[in-house]
Short mmCIF file of N, CA and C in Angstrom, two decimals:
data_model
loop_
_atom_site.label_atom_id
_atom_site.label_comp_id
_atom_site.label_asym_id
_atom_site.label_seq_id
_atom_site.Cartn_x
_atom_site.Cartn_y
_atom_site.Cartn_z
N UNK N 1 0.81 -1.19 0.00
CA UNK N 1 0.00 0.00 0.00
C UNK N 1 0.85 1.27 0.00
N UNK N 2 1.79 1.05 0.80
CA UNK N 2 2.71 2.32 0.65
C UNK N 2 3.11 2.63 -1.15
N UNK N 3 3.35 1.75 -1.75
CA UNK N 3 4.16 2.34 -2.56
C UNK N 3 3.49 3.01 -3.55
N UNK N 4 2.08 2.94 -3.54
CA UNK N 4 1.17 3.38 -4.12
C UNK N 4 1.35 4.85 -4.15
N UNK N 5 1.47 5.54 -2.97
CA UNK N 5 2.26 7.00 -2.77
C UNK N 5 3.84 7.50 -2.83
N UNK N 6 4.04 6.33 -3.45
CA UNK N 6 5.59 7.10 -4.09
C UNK N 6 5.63 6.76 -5.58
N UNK N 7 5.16 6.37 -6.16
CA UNK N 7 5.04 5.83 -7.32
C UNK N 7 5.12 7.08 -8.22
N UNK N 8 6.27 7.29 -8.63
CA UNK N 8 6.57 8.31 -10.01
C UNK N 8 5.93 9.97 -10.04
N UNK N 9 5.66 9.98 -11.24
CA UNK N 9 4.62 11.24 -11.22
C UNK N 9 3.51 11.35 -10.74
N UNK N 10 3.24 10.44 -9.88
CA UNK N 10 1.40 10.45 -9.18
C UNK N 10 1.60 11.53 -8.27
N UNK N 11 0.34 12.33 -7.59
CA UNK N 11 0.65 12.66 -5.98
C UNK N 11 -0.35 11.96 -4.80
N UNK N 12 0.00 12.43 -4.09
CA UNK N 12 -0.51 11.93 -3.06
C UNK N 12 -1.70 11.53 -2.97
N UNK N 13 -2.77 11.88 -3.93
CA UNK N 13 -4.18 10.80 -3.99
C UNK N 13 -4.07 9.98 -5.37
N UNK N 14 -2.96 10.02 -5.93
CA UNK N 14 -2.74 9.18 -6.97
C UNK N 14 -3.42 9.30 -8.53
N UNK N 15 -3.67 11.09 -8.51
CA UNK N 15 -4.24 11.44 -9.63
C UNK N 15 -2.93 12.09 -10.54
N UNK N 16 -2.58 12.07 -11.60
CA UNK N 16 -1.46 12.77 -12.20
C UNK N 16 -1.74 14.21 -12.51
N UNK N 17 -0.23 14.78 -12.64
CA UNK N 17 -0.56 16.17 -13.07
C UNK N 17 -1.57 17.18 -13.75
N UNK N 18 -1.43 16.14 -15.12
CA UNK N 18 -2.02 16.01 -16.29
C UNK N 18 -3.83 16.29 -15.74
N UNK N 19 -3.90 15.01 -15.21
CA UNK N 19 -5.25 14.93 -15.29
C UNK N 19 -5.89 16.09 -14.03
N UNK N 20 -4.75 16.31 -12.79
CA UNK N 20 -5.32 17.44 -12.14
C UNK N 20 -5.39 18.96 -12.88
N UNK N 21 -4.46 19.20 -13.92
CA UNK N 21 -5.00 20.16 -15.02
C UNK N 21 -6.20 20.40 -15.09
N UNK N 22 -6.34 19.22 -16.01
CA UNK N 22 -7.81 18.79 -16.52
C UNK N 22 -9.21 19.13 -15.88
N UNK N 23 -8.67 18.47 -14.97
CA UNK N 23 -9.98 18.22 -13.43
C UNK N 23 -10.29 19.97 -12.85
N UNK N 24 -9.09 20.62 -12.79
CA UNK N 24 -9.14 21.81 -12.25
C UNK N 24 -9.95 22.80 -13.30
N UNK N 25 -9.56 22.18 -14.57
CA UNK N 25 -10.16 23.57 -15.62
C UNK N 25 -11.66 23.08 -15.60
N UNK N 26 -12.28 21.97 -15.58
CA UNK N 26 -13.63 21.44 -15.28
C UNK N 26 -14.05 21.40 -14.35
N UNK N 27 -13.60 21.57 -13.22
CA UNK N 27 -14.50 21.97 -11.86
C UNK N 27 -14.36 23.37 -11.57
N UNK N 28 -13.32 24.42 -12.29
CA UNK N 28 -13.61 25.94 -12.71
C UNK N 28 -14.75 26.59 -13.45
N UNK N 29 -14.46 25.48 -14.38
CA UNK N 29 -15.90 25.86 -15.50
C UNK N 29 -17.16 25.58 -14.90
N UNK N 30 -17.75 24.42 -14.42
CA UNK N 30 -18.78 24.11 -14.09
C UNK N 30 -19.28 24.85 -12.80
N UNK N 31 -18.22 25.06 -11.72
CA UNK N 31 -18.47 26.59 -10.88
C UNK N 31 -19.13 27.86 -11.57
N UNK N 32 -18.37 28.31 -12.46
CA UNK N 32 -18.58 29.50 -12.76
C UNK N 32 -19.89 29.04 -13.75
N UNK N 33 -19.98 27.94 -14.30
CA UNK N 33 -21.66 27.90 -14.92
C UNK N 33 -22.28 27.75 -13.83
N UNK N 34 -22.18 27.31 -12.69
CA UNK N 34 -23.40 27.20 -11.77
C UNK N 34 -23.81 28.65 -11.06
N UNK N 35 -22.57 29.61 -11.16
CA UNK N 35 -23.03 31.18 -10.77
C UNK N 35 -24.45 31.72 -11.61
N UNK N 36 -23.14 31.42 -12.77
CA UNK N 36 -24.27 31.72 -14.31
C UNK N 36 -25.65 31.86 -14.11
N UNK N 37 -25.62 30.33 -13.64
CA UNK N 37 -27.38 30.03 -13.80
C UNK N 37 -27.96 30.34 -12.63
N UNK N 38 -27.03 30.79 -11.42
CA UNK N 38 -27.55 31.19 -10.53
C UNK N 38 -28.15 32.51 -10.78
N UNK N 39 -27.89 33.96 -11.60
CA UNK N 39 -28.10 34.51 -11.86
C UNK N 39 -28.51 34.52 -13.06
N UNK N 40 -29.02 33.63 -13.74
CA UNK N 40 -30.45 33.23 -14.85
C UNK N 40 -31.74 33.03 -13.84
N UNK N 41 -31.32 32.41 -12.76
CA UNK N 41 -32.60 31.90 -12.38
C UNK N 41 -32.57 32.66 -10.59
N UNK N 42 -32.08 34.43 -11.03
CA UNK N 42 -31.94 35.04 -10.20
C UNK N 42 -32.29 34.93 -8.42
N UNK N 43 -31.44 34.22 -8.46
CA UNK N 43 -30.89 33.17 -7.56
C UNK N 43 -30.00 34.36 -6.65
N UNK N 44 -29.09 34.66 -7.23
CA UNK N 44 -28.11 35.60 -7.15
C UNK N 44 -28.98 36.81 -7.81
N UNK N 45 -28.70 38.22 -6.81
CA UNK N 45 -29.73 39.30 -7.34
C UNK N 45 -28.85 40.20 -7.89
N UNK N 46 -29.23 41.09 -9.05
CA UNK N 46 -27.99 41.61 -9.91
C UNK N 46 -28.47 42.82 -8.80
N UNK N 47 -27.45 43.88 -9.17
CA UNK N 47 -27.52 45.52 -9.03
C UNK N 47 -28.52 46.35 -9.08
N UNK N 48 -28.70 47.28 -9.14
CA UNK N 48 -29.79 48.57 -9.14
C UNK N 48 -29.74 49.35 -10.06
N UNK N 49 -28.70 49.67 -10.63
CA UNK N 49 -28.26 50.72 -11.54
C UNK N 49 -27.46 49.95 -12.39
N UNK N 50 -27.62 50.96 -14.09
CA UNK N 50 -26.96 50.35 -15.05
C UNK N 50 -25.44 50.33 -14.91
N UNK N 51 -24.61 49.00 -15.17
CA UNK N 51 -23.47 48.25 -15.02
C UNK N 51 -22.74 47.78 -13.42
N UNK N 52 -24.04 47.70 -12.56
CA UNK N 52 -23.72 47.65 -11.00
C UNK N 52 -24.02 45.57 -11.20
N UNK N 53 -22.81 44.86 -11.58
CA UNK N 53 -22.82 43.20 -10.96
C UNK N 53 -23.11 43.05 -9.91
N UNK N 54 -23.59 41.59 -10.31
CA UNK N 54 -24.35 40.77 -9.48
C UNK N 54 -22.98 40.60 -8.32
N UNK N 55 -22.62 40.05 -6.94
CA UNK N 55 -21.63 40.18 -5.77
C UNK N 55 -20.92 39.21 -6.66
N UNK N 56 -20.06 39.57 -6.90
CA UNK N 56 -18.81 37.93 -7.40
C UNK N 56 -18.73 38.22 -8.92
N UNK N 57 -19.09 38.51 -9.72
CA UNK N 57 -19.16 38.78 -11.38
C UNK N 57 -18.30 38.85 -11.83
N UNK N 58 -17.23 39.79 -10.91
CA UNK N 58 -15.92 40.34 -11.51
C UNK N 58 -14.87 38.68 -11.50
N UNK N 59 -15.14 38.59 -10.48
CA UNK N 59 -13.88 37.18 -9.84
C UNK N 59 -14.38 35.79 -10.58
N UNK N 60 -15.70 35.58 -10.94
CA UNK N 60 -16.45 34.64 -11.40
C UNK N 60 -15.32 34.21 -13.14
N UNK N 61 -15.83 35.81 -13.43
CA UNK N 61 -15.40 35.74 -14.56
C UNK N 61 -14.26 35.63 -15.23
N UNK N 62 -13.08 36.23 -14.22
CA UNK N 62 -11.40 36.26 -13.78
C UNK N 62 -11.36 34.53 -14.03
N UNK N 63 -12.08 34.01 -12.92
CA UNK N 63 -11.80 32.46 -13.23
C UNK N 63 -12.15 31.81 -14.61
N UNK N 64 -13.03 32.29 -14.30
CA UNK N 64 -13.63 31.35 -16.11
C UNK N 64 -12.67 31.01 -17.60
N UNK N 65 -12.40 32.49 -17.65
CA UNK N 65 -11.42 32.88 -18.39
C UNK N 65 -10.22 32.52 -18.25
N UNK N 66 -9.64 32.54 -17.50
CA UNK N 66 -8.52 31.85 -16.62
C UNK N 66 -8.73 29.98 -16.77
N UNK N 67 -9.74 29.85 -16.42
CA UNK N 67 -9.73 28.27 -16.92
C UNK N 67 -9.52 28.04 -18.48
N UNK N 68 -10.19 28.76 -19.07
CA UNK N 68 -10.24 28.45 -20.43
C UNK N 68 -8.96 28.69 -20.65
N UNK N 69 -8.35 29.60 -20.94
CA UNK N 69 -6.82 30.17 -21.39
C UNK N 69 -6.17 28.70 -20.94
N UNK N 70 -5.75 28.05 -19.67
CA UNK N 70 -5.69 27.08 -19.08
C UNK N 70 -5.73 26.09 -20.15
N UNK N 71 -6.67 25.76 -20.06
CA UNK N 71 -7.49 24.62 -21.02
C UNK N 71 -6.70 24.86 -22.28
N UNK N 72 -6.86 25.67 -23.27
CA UNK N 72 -6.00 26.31 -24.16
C UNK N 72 -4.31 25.57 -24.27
N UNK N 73 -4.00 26.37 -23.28
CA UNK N 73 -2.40 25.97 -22.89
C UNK N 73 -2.33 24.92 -23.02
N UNK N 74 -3.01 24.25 -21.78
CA UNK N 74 -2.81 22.86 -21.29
C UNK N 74 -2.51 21.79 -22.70
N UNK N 75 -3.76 21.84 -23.41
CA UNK N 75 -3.84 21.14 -24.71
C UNK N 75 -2.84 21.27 -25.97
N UNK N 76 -2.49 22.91 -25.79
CA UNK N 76 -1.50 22.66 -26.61
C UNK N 76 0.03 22.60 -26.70
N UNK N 77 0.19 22.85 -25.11
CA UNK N 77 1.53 22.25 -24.84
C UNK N 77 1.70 21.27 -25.00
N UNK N 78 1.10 19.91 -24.54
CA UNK N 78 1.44 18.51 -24.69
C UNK N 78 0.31 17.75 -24.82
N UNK N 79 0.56 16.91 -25.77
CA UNK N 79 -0.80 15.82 -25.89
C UNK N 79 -1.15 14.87 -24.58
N UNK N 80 0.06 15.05 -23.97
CA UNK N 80 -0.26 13.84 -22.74
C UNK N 80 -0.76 14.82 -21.29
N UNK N 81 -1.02 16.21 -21.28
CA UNK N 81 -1.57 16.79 -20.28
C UNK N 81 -2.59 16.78 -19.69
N UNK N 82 -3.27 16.33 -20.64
CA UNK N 82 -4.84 15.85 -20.04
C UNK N 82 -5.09 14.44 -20.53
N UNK N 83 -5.62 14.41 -19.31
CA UNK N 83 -6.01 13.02 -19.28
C UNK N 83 -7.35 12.91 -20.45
N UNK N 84 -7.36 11.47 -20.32
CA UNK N 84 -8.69 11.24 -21.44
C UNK N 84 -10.02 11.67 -20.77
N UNK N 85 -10.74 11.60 -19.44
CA UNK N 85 -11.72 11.84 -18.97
C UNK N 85 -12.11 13.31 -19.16
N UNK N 86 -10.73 14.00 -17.95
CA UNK N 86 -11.09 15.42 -18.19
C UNK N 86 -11.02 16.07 -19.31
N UNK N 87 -10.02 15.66 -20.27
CA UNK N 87 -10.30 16.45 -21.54
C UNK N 87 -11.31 16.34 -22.21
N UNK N 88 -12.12 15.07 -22.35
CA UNK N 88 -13.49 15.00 -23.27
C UNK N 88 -14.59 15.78 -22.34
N UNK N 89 -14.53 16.23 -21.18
CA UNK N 89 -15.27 17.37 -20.42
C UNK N 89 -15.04 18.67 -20.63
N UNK N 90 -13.91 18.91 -20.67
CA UNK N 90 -13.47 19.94 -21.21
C UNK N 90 -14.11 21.06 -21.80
N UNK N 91 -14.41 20.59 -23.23
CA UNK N 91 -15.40 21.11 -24.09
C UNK N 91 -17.11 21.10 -23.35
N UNK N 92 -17.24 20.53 -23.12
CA UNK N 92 -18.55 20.40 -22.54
C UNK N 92 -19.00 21.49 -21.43
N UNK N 93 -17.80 21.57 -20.00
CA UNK N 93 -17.73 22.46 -19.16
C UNK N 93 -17.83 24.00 -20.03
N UNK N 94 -16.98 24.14 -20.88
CA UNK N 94 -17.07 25.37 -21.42
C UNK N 94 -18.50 25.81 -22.46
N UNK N 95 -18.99 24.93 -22.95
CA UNK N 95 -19.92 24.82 -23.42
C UNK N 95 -21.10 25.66 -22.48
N UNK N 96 -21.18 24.79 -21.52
CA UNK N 96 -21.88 24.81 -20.36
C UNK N 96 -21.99 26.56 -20.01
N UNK N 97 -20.99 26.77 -19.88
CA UNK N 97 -20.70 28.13 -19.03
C UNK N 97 -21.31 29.05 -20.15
N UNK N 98 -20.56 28.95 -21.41
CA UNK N 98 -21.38 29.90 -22.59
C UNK N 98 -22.58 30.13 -22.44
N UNK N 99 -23.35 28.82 -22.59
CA UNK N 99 -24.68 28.92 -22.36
C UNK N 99 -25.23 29.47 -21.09
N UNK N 100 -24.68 28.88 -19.94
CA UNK N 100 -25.47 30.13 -19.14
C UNK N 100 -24.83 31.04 -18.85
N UNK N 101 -23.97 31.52 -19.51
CA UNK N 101 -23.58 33.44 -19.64
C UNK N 101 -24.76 33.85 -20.27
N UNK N 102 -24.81 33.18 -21.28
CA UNK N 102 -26.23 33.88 -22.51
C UNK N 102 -27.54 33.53 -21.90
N UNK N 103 -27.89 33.19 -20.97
CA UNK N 103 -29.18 33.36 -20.41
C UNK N 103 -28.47 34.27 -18.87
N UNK N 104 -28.04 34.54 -19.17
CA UNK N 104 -27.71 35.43 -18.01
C UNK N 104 -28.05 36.98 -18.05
N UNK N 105 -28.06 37.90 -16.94
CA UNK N 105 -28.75 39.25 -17.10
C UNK N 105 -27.50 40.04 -17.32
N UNK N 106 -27.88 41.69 -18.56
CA UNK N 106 -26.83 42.10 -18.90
C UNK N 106 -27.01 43.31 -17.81
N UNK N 107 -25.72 43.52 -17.08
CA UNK N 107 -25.79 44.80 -16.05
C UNK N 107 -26.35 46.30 -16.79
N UNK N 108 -25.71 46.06 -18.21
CA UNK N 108 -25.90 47.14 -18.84
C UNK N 108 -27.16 47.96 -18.75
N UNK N 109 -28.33 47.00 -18.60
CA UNK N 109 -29.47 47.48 -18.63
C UNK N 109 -30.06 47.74 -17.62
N UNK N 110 -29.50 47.77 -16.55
CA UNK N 110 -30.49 47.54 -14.98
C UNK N 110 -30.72 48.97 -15.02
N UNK N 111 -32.08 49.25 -14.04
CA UNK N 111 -32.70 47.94 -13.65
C UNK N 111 -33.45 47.18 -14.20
N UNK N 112 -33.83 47.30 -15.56
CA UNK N 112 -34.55 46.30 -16.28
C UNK N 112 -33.62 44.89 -16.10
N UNK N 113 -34.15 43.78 -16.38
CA UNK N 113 -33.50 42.71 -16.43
C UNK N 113 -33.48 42.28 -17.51
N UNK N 114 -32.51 42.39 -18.48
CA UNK N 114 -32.43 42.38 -19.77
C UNK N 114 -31.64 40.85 -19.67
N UNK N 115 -31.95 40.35 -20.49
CA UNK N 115 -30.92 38.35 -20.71
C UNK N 115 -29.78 39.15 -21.87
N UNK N 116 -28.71 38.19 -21.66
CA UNK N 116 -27.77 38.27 -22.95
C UNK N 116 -28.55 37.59 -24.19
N UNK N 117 -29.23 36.93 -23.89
CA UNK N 117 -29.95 36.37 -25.03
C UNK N 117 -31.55 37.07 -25.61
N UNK N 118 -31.44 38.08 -25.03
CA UNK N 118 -32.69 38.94 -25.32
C UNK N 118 -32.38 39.96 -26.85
N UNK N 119 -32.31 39.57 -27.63
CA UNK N 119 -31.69 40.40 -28.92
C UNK N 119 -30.34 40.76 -28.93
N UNK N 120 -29.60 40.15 -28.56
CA UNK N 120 -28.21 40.67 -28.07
C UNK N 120 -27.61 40.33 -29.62
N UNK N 121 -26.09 40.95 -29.49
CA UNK N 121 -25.54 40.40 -31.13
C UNK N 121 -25.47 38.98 -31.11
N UNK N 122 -25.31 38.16 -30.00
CA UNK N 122 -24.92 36.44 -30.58
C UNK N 122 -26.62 35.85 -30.66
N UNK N 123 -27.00 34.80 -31.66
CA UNK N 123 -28.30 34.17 -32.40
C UNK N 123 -28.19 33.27 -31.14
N UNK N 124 -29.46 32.97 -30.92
CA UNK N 124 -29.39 31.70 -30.26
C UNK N 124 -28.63 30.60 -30.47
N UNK N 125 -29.55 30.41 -32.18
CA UNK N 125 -28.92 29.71 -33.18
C UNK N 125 -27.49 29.39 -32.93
N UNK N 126 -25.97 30.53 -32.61
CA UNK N 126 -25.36 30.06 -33.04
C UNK N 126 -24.62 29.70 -31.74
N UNK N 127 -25.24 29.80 -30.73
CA UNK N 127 -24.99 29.24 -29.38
C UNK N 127 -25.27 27.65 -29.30
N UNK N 128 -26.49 27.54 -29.72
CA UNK N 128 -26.82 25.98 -30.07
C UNK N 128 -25.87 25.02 -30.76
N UNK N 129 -25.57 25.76 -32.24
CA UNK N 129 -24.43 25.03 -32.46
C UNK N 129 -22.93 24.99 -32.11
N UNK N 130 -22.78 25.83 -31.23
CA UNK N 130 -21.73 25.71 -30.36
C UNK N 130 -21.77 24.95 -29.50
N UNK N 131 -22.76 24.67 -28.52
CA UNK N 131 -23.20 24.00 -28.11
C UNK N 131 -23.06 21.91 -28.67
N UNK N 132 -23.59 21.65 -29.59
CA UNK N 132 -23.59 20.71 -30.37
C UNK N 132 -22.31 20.72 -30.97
N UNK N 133 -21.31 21.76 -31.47
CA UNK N 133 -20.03 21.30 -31.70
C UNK N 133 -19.17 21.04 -30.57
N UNK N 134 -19.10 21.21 -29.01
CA UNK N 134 -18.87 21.22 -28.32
C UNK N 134 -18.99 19.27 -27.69
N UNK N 135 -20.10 18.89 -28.01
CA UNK N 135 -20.77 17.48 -27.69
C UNK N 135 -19.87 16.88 -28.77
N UNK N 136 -19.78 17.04 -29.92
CA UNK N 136 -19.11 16.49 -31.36
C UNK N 136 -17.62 16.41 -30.69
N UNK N 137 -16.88 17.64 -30.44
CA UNK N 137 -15.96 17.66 -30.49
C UNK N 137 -15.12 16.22 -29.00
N UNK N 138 -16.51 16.58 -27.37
CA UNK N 138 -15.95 15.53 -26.51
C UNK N 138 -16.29 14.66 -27.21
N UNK N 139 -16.93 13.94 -28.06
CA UNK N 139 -17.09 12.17 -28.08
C UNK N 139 -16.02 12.16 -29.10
N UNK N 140 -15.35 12.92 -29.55
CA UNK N 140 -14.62 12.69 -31.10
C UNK N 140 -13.10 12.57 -30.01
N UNK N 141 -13.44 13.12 -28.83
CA UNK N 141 -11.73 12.73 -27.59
C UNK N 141 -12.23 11.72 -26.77
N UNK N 142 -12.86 11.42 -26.84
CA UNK N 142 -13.51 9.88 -25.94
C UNK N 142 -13.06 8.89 -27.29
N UNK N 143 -13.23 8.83 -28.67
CA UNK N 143 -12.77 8.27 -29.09
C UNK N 143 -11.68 7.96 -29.66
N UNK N 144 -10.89 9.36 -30.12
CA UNK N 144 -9.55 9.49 -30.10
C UNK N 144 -8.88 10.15 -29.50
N UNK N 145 -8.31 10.18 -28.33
CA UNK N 145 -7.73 11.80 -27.44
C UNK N 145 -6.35 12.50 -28.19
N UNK N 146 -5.64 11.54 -29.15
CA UNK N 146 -5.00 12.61 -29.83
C UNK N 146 -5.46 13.72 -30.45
N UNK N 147 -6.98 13.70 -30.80
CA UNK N 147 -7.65 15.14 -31.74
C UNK N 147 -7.49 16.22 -30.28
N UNK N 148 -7.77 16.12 -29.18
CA UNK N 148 -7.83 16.99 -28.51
C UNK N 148 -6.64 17.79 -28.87
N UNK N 149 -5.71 18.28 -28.78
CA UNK N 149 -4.55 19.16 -28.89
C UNK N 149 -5.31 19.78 -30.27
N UNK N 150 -6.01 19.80 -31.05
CA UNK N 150 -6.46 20.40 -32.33
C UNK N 150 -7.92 21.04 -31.58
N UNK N 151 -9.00 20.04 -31.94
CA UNK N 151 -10.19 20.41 -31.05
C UNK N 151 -10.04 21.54 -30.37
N UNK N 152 -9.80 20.96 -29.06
CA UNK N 152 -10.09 21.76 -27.57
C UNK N 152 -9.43 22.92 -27.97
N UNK N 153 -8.28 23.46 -28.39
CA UNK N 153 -8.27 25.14 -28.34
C UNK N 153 -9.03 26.08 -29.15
N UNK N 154 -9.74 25.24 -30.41
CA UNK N 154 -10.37 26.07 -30.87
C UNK N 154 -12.05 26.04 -30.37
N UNK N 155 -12.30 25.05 -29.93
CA UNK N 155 -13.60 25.34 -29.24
C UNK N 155 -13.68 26.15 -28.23
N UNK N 156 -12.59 25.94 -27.04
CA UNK N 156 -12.53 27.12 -26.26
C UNK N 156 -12.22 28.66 -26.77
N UNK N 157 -11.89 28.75 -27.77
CA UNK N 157 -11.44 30.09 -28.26
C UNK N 157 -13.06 30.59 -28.73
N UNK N 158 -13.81 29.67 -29.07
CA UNK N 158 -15.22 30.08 -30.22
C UNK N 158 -15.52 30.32 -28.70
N UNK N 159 -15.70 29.50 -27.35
CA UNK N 159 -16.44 30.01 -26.28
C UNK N 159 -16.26 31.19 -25.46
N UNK N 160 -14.65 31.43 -25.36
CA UNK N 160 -14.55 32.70 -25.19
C UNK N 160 -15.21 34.20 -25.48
N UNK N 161 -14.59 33.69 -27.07
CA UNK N 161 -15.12 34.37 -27.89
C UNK N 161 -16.83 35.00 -27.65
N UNK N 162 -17.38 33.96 -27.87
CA UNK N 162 -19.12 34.04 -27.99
C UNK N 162 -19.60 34.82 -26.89
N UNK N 163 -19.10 34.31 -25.51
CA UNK N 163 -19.20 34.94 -24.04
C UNK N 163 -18.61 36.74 -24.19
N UNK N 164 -17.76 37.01 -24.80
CA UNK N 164 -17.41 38.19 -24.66
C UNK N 164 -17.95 39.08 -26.01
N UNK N 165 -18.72 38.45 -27.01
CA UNK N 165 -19.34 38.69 -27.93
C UNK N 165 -21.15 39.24 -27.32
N UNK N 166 -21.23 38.08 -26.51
CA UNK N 166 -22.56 38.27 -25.99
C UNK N 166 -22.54 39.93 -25.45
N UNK N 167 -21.86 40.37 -24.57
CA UNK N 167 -22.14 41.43 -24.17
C UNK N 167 -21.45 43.01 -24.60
N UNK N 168 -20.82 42.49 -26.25
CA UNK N 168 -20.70 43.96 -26.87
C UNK N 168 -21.77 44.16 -27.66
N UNK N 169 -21.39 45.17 -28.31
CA UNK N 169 -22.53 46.09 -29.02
C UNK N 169 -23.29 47.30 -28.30
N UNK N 170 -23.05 48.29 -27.26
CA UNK N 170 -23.41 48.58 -26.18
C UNK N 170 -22.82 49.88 -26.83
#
């Protein structure tokens, strides 16, 4: 049993680097989507005045972004950085978060409660298929995880993207 904790590159609960990458940029993402939807399903109460965030918005989003960039890196530094699990989540987590940014309320407008998805510049439409390329892209690393190093940075770049798309035009 001991040697189980000295064994090479493992650490001490016997998860590798790689895959604590992984694990970290997907339990970032899925945090910061669960704010998201906390403030879709105003859960979390936005501001009073136009561009006054919801408590946490600023730091929420510091992370998010920060995971993704992450995610980014991670994938294209080395093919062996992520593990096979967390990377086919990967896409999905970020997925996730897009989507509930875009049902999320834009400060811009308070106090009306305006959604990012209320006529905003990004289509539903093309959230959906981000969305669905996002699903394409994890089962296509569930079945081969060498595509990830290709995949995963550009899906995270379209999610970035879309999220910080959602709230120009202003």
């Amino acid at each position: 049993m001991a040697r189980a904790y000295s064994d090479g590159p493992r650490t001490l609960v016997g998860i590798s680097k790689g895959a604590s990458i992984g694990w970290a940029v997907v339990l970032v993402l899925l945090a910061t989507t669960a704010y998201e939807a906390a403030i879709a399903f105003e859960w979390i109460p936005m501001g009073s005045r136009s561009g006054d965030e919801a408590a946490g918005q600023t730091a929420v989003t510091i992370a998010a972004f920060l995971a993704l960039l992450t995610g980014i890196v991670a994938t294209l530094v080395s093919r062996r950085i992520l593990r096979r699990w967390p990377a086919t989540l990967v896409p999905i987590a970020a997925a996730a978060y897009m989507a509930a940014h875009f049902y999320a309320f834009d400060s811009y407008y308070l106090p009306s409660l305006r959604r990012f998805s209320d006529g905003g510049l990004i289509p539903s439409a093309w959230l959906y298929g981000v969305v669905v390329a996002a699903v394409i892209v994890a089962l296509a690393i569930r079945a081969r995880p060498s595509v990830a190093p290709v995949l995963t940075p550009i899906l995270l770049l379209i999610c970035a993207g879309t999220v910080l798309a959602e709230g120009a035009g202003h």
